[in-house]
CSV table of C-alpha atoms in Angstrom, one decimal:
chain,number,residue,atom,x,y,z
A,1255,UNK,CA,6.2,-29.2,47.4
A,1256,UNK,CA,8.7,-31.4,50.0
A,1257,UNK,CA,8.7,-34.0,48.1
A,1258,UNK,CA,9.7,-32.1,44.6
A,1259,UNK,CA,13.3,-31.3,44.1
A,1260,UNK,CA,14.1,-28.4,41.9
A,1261,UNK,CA,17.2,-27.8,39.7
A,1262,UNK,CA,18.8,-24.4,38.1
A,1263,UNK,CA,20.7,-24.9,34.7
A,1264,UNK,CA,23.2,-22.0,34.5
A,1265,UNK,CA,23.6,-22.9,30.3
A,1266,UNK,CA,26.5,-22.0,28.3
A,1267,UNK,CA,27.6,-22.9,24.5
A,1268,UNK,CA,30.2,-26.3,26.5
A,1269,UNK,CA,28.9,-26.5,30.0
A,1270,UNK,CA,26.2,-26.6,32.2
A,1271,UNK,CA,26.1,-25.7,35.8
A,1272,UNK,CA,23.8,-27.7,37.9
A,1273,UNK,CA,22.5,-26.8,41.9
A,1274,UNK,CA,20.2,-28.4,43.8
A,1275,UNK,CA,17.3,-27.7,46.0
A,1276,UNK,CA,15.1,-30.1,47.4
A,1277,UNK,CA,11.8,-29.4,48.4
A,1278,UNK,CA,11.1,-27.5,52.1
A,1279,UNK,CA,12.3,-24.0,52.7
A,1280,UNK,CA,15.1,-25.7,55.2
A,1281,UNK,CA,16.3,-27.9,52.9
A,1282,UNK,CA,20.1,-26.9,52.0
A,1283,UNK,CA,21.0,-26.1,48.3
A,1284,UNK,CA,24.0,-27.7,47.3
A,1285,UNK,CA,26.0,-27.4,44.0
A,1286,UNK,CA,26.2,-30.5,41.8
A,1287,UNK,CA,28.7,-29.1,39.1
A,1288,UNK,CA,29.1,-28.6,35.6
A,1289,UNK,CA,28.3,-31.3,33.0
A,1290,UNK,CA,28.9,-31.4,29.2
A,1291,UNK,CA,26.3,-29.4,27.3
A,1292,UNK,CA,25.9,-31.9,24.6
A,1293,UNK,CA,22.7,-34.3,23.4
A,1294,UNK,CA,21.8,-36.9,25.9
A,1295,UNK,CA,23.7,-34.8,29.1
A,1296,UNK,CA,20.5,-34.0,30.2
A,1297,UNK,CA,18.3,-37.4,30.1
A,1298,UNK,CA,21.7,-38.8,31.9
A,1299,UNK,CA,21.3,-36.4,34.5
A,1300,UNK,CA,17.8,-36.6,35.0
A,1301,UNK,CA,18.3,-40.8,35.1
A,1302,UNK,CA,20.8,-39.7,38.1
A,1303,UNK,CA,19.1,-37.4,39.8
A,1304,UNK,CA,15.8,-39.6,39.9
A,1305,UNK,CA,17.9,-42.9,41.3
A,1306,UNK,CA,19.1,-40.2,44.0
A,1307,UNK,CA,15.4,-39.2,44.6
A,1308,UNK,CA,13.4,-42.3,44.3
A,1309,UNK,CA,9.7,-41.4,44.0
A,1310,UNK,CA,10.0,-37.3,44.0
A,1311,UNK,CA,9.4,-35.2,41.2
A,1312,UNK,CA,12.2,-33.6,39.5
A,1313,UNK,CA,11.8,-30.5,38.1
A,1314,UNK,CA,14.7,-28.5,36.1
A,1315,UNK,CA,14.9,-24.6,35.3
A,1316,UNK,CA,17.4,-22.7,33.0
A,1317,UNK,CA,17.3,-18.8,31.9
A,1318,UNK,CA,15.8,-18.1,28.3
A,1319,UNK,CA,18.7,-17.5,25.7
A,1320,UNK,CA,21.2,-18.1,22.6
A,1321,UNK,CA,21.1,-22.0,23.6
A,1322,UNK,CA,17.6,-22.4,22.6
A,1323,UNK,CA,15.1,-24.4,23.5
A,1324,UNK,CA,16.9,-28.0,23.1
A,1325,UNK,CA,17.6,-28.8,27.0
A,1326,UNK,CA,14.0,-27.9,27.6
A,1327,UNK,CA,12.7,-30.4,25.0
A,1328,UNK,CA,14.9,-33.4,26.0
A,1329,UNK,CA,14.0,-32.9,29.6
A,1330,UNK,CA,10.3,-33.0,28.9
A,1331,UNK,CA,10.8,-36.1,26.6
A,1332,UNK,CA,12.6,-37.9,29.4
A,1333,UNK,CA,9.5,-36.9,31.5
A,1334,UNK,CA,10.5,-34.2,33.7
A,1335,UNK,CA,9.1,-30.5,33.7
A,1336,UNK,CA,11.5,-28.0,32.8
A,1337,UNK,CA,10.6,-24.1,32.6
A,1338,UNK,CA,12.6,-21.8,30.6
A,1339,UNK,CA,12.2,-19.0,32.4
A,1340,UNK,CA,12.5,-15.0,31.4
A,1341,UNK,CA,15.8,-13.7,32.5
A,1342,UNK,CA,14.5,-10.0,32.8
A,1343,UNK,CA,12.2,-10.8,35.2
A,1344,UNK,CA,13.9,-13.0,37.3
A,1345,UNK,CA,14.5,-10.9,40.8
A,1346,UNK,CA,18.0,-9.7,41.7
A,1347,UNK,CA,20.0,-7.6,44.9
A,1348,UNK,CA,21.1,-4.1,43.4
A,1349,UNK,CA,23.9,-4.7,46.2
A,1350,UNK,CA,25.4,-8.2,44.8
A,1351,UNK,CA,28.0,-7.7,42.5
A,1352,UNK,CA,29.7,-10.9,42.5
A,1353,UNK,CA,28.7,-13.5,39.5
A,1354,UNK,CA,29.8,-16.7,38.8
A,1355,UNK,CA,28.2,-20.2,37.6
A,1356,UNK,CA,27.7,-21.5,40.5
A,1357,UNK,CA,26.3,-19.0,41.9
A,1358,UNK,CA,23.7,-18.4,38.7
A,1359,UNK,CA,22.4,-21.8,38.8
A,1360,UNK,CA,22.0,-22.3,42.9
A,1361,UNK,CA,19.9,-18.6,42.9
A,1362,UNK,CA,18.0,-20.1,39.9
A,1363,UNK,CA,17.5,-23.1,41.9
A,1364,UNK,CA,16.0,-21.0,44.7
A,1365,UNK,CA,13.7,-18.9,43.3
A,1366,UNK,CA,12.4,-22.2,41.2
A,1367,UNK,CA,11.7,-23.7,44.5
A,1368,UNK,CA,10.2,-20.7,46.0
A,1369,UNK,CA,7.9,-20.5,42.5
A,1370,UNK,CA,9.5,-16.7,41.8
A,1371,UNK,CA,10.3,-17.9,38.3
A,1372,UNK,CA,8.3,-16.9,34.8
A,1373,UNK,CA,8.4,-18.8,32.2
A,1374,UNK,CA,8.4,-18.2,28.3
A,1375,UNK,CA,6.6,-20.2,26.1
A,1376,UNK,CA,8.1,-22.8,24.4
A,1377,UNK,CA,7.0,-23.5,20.7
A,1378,UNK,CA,7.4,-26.8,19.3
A,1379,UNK,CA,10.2,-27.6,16.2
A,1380,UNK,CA,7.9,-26.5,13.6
A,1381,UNK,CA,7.0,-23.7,15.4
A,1382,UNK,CA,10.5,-22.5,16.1
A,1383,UNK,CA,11.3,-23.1,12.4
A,1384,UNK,CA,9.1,-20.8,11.0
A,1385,UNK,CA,10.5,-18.4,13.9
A,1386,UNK,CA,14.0,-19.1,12.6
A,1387,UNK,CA,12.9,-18.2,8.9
A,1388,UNK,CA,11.0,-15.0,9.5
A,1389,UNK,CA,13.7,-13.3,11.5
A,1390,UNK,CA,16.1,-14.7,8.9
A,1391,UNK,CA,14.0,-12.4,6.4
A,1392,UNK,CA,14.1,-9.5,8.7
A,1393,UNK,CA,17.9,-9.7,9.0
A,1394,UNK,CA,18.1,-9.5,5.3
A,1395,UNK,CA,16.1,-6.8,5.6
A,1396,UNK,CA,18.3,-5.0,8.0
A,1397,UNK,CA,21.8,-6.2,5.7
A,1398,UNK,CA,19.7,-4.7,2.8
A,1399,UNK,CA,19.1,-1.4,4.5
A,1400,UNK,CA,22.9,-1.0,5.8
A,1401,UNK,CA,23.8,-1.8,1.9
A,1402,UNK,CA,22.1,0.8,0.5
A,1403,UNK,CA,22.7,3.2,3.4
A,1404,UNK,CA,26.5,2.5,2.4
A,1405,UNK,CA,26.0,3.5,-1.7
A,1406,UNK,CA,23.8,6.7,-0.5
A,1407,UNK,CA,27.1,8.0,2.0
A,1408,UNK,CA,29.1,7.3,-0.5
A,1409,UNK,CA,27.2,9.2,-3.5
A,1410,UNK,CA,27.0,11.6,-0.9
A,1411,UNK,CA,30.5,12.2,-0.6
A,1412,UNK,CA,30.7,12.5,-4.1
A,1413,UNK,CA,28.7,15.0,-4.4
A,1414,UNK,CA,25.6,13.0,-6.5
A,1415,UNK,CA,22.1,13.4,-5.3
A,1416,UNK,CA,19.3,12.3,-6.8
A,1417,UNK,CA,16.7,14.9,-7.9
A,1418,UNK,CA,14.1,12.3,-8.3
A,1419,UNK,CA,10.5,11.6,-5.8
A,1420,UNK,CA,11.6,8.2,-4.6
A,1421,UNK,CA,14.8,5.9,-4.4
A,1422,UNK,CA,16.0,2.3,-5.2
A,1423,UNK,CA,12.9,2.8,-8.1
A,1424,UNK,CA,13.9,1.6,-11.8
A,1425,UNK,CA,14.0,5.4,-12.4
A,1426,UNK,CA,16.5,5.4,-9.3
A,1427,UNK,CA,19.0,2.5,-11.1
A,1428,UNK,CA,18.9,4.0,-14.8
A,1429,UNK,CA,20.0,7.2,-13.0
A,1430,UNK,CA,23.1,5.2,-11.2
A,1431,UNK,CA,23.9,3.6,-14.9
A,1432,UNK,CA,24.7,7.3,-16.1
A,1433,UNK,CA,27.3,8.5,-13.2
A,1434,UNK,CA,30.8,8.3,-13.9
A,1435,UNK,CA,33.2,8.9,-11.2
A,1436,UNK,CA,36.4,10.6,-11.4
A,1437,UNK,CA,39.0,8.0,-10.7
A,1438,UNK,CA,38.5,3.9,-11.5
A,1439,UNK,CA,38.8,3.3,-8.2
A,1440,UNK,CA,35.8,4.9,-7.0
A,1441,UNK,CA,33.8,3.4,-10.0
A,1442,UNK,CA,34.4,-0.1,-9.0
A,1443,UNK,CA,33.5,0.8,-5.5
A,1444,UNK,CA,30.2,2.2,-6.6
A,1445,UNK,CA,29.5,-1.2,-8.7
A,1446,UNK,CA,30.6,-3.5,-6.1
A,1447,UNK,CA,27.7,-1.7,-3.3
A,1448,UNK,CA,25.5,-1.5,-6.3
A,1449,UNK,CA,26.2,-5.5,-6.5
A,1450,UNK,CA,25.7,-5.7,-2.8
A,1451,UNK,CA,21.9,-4.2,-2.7
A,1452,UNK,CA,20.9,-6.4,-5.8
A,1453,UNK,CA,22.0,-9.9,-3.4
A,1454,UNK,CA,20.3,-8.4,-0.6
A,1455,UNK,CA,17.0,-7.8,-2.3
A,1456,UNK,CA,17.5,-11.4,-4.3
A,1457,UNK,CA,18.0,-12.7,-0.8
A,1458,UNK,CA,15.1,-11.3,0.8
A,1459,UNK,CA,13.0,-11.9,-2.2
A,1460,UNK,CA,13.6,-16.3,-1.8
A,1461,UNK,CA,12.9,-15.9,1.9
A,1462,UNK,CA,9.9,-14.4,1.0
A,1463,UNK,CA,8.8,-17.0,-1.4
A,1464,UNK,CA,10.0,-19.1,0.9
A,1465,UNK,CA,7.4,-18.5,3.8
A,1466,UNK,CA,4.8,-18.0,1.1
A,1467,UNK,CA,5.4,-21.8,1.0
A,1468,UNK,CA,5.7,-22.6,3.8
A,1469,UNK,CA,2.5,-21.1,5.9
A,1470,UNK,CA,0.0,-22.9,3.9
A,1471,UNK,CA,1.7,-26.3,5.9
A,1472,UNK,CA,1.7,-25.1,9.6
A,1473,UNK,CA,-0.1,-25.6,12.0
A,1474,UNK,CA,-0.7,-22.0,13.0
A,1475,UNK,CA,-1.6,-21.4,9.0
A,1476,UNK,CA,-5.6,-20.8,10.2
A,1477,UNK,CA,-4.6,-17.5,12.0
A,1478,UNK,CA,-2.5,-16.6,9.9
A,1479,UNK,CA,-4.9,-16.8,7.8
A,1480,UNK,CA,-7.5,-15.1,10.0
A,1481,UNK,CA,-5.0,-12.4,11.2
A,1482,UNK,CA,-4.9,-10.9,7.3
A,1483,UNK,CA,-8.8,-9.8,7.4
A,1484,UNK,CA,-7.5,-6.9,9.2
A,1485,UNK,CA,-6.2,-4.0,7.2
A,1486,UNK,CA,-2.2,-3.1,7.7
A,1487,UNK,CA,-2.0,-7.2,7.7
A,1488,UNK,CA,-0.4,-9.1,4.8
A,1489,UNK,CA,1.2,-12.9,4.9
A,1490,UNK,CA,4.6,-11.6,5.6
A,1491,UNK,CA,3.1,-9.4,8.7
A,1492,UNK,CA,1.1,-12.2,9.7
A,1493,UNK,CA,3.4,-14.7,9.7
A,1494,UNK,CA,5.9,-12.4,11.6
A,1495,UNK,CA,3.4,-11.8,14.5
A,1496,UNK,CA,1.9,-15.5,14.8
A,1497,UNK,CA,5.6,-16.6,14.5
A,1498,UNK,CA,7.5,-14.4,17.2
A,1499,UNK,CA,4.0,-14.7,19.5
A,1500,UNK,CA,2.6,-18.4,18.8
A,1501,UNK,CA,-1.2,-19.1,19.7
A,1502,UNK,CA,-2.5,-15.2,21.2
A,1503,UNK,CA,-5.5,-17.5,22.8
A,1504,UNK,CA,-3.2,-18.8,25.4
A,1505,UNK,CA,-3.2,-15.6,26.7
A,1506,UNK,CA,-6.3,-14.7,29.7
A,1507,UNK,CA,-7.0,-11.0,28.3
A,1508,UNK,CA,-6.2,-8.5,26.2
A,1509,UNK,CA,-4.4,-6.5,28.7
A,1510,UNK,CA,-1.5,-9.6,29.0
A,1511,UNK,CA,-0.7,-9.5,25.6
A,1512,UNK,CA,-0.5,-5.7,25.8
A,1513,UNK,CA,2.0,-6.2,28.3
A,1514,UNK,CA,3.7,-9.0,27.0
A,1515,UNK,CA,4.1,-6.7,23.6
A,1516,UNK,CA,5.2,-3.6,26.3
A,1517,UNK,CA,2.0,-2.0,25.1
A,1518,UNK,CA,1.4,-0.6,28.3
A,1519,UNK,CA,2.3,2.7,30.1
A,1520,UNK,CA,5.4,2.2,32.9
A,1521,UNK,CA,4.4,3.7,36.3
A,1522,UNK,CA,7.2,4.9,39.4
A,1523,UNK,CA,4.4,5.8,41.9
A,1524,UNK,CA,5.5,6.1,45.9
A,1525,UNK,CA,3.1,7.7,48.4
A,1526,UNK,CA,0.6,10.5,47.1
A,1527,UNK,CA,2.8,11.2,43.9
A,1528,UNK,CA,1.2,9.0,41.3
A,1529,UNK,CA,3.5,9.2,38.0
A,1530,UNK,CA,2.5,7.4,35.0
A,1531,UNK,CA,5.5,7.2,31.6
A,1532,UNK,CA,5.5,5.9,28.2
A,1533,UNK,CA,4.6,2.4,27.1
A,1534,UNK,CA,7.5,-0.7,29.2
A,1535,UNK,CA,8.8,-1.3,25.7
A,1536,UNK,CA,9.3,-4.9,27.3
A,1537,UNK,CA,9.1,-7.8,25.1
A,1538,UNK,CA,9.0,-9.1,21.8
A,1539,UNK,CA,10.4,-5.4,19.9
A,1540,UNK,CA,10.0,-7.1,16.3
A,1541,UNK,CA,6.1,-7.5,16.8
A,1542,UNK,CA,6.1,-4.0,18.6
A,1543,UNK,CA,7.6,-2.7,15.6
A,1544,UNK,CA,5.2,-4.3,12.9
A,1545,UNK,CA,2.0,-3.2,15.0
A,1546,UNK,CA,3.2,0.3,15.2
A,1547,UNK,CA,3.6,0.5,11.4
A,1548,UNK,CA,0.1,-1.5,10.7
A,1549,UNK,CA,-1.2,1.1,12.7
A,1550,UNK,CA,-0.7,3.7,10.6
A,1551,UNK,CA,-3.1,2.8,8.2
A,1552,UNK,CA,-5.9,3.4,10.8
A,1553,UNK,CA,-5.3,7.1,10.2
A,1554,UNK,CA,-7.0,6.7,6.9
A,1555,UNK,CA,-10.8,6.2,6.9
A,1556,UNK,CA,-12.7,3.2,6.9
A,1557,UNK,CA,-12.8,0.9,3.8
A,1558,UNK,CA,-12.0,-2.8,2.8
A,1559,UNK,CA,-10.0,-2.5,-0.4
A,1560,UNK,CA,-9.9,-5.3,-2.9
A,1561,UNK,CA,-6.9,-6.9,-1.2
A,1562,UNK,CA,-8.4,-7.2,1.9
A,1563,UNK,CA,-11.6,-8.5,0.3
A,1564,UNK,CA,-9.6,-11.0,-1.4
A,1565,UNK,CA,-7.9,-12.3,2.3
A,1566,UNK,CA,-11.1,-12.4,3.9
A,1567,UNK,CA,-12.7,-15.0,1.3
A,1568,UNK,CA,-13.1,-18.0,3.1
A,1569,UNK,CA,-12.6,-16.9,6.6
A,1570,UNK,CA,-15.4,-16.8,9.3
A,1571,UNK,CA,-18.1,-14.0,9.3
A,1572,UNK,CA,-17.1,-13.9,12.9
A,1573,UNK,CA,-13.8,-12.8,12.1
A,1574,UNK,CA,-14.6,-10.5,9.1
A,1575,UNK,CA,-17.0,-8.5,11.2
A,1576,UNK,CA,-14.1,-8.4,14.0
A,1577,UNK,CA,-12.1,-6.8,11.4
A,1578,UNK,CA,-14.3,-4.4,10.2
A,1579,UNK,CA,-15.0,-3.2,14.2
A,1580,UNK,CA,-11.2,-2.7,14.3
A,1581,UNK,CA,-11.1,-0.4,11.2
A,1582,UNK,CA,-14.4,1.8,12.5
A,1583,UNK,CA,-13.0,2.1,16.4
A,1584,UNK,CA,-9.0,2.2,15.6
A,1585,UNK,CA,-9.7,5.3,13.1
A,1586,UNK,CA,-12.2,6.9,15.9
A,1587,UNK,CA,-9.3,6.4,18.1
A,1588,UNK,CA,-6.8,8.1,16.0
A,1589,UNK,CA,-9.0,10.9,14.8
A,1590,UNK,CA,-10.0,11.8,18.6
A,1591,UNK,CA,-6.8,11.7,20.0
A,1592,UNK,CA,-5.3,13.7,17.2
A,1593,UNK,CA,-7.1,16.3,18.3
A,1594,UNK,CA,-5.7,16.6,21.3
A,1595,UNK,CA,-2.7,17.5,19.9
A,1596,UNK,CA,-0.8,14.5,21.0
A,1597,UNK,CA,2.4,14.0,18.4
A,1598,UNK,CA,1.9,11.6,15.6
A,1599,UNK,CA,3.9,9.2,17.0
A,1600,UNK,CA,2.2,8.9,20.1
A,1601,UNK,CA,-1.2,8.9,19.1
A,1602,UNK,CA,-0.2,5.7,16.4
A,1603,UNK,CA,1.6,3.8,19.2
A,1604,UNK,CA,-1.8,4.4,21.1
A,1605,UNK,CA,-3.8,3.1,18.5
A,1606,UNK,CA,-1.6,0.2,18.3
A,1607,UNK,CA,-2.2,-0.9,21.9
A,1608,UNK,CA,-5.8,-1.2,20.9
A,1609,UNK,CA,-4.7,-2.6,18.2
A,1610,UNK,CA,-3.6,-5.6,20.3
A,1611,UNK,CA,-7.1,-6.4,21.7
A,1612,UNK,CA,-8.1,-7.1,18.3
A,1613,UNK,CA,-5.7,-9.6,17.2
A,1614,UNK,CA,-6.4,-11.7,20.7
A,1615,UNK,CA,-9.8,-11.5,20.0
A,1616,UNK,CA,-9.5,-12.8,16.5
A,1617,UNK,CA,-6.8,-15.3,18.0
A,1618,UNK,CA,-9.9,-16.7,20.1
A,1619,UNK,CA,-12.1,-16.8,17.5
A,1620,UNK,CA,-9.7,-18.9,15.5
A,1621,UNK,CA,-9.4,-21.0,18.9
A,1622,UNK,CA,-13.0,-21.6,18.8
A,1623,UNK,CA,-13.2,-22.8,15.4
A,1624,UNK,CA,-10.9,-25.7,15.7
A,1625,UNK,CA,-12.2,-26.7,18.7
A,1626,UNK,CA,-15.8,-27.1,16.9
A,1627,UNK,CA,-13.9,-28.9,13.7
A,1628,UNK,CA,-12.2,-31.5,16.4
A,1629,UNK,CA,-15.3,-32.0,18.1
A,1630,UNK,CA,-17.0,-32.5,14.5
A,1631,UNK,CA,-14.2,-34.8,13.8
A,1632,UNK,CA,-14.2,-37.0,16.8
């Protein structure tokens, strides 16, 4: 540990403040100062830093955010570790209320050296492109939904409401072909968020297509695969998950990937009082999210349906019995807490904490298998 010296990277969209701490708890941490944030910045620095430091290991740190994960890969290229660590759990003084730069990257600098840091994981280009196009399809998703929230207000005000069992249906559009409003004005209004819902769901439509093509070339495309013998999980879903998560077998348990999801129930317990709350809600809330409505279809019983038949040709027996396990104990789980007479809501967000165990048990199973395939390879 004396002979490392560790570096925190306070990052912004221009600059980047640099402080030093060499190894040793004595050691002073001095401020280096801000450098470009540009390409090649960082391998420069690194080249400096290591002619300052001849034969000590460098070792850089920077908080997880909008920037990415660029700094992160040039500094491992150039040979150096660098850990983008998890700014929520990076430990702070209720009492300090003074924040600068400086001051950002010499505390990051500190608690790397005193190991008090957490990193993320950091997915490789691929990986992180798949990432980019997934959320891309849920922001469409959410620009869709605001679109059509906007034409339903404004029927609303109107005084238009449709009598029929479900919107945005064919029924739903031949019914928006036959209103008239009373002045021009309010007719061209209508058409132009009528045309705004029809780009939305053409845009969300291509990016659909689009990671229909692109899974079958990735290299997380076998649990992907694997991940759609369960019911409530289709390519999109799958995709989704595997993309916001990366490889579930890195994780030891179960129980961490519970908690890295905030599957698990927050506790403020002091003395003899022991007080247990709802799930840390901590974490990735997009994967949260899609669990909680997969989980749902546990309420129904038991039975693999044609389309699930059709995902799980091809796929392990391993896995397929996995998945059938997960349908008999997930709809146990939600019929005995049920009655209880827990609310809906909290008896699904239950069953999808369980729900997790599954998918990191498939996740290994998938692990597994390519390890045999290499060894058969090599």
């Amino acid at each position: 540990m004396e002979k490392d010296v560790y570096v925190g990277l306070d990052v912004h969209k221009a600059t980047v403040a640099v402080a030093i701490a060499p190894g040793g708890r004595s050691s002073e941490i001095r401020y280096y100062g801000s450098v470009p944030h540009c390409p090649g910045t960082m391998a420069d620095l690194a080249r400096k830093l290591a002619g300052k430091h001849p034969g000590r290991r460098i070792t850089f740190c920077y908080e997880a955010g909008a920037c990415g994960y660029g700094l992160a890969r040039e500094l491992t290229e150039a040979g150096h570790e660098c850990l983008v660590v998890a700014p929520s759990l990076i430990p702070s003084r209720p009492g300090d209320h003074i924040k600068t730069d400086k001051r950002d990257a010499t505390t990051l600098a500190k608690m790397h050296r005193a190991g008090e840091l957490t990193s993320v994981w950091v997915p490789d280009t691929q990986h992180e492109a798949m990432r980019d196009l997934v959320r891309a399809r849920e922001t469409s998703m959410y620009w869709r939904n605001k679109a059509r929230q906007a034409l339903s207000s404004f029927l609303l005000r109107q005084g238009y409401r449709y009598n029929g069992t479900k919107a945005w249906t064919v029924a739903y559009w031949r019914w928006l072909a036959t209103l008239e409003m009373e002045h021009p004005a309010q007719q061209i209004a209508m058409q132009e968020y009528i045309l705004a819902i029809q780009e939305a769901d053409a845009r969300h439509d291509r990016l659909v297509q689009q990671i229909e093509a692109a899974v079958p070339n990735w290299s997380m495309a076998p649990l992907v695969a694997a991940l759609q013998s369960m019911r409530g999980i289709a390519l999109i879903t799958a995709a989704t998950i595997v993309g916001e998560i990366g490889d579930v077998s890195r994780f030891e348990n179960p129980r961490k990937l519970m908690a890295y999801l905030g599957l698990v129930p927050a506790e403020h317990s002091s003395d003899m009082k022991i007080r247990r709350r709802g799930f840390t809600k901590a974490g990735n809330a997009r994967v949260r999210r899609l669990l909680v409505e997969s989980a749902w279809t546990y309420c129904r019983a038991p039975r693999v349906s044609q389309s699930i038949q059709r995902r799980q040709e091809g796929l392990d027996l391993d896995i397929v019995k996995t998945a059938w396990k997960a349908q008999l104990r997930l709809h146990d789980r939600y019929r005995r807490l049920s009655t209880t007479g827990k609310p809906k809501n909290v008896v699904v967000t239950a069953v999808a904490r369980e729900f997790v165990g599954f998918i990191w048990a498939i996740g290994r199973q998938v692990a597994a298998s390519n390890q045999r395939e290499e060894q058969l390879a090599a």
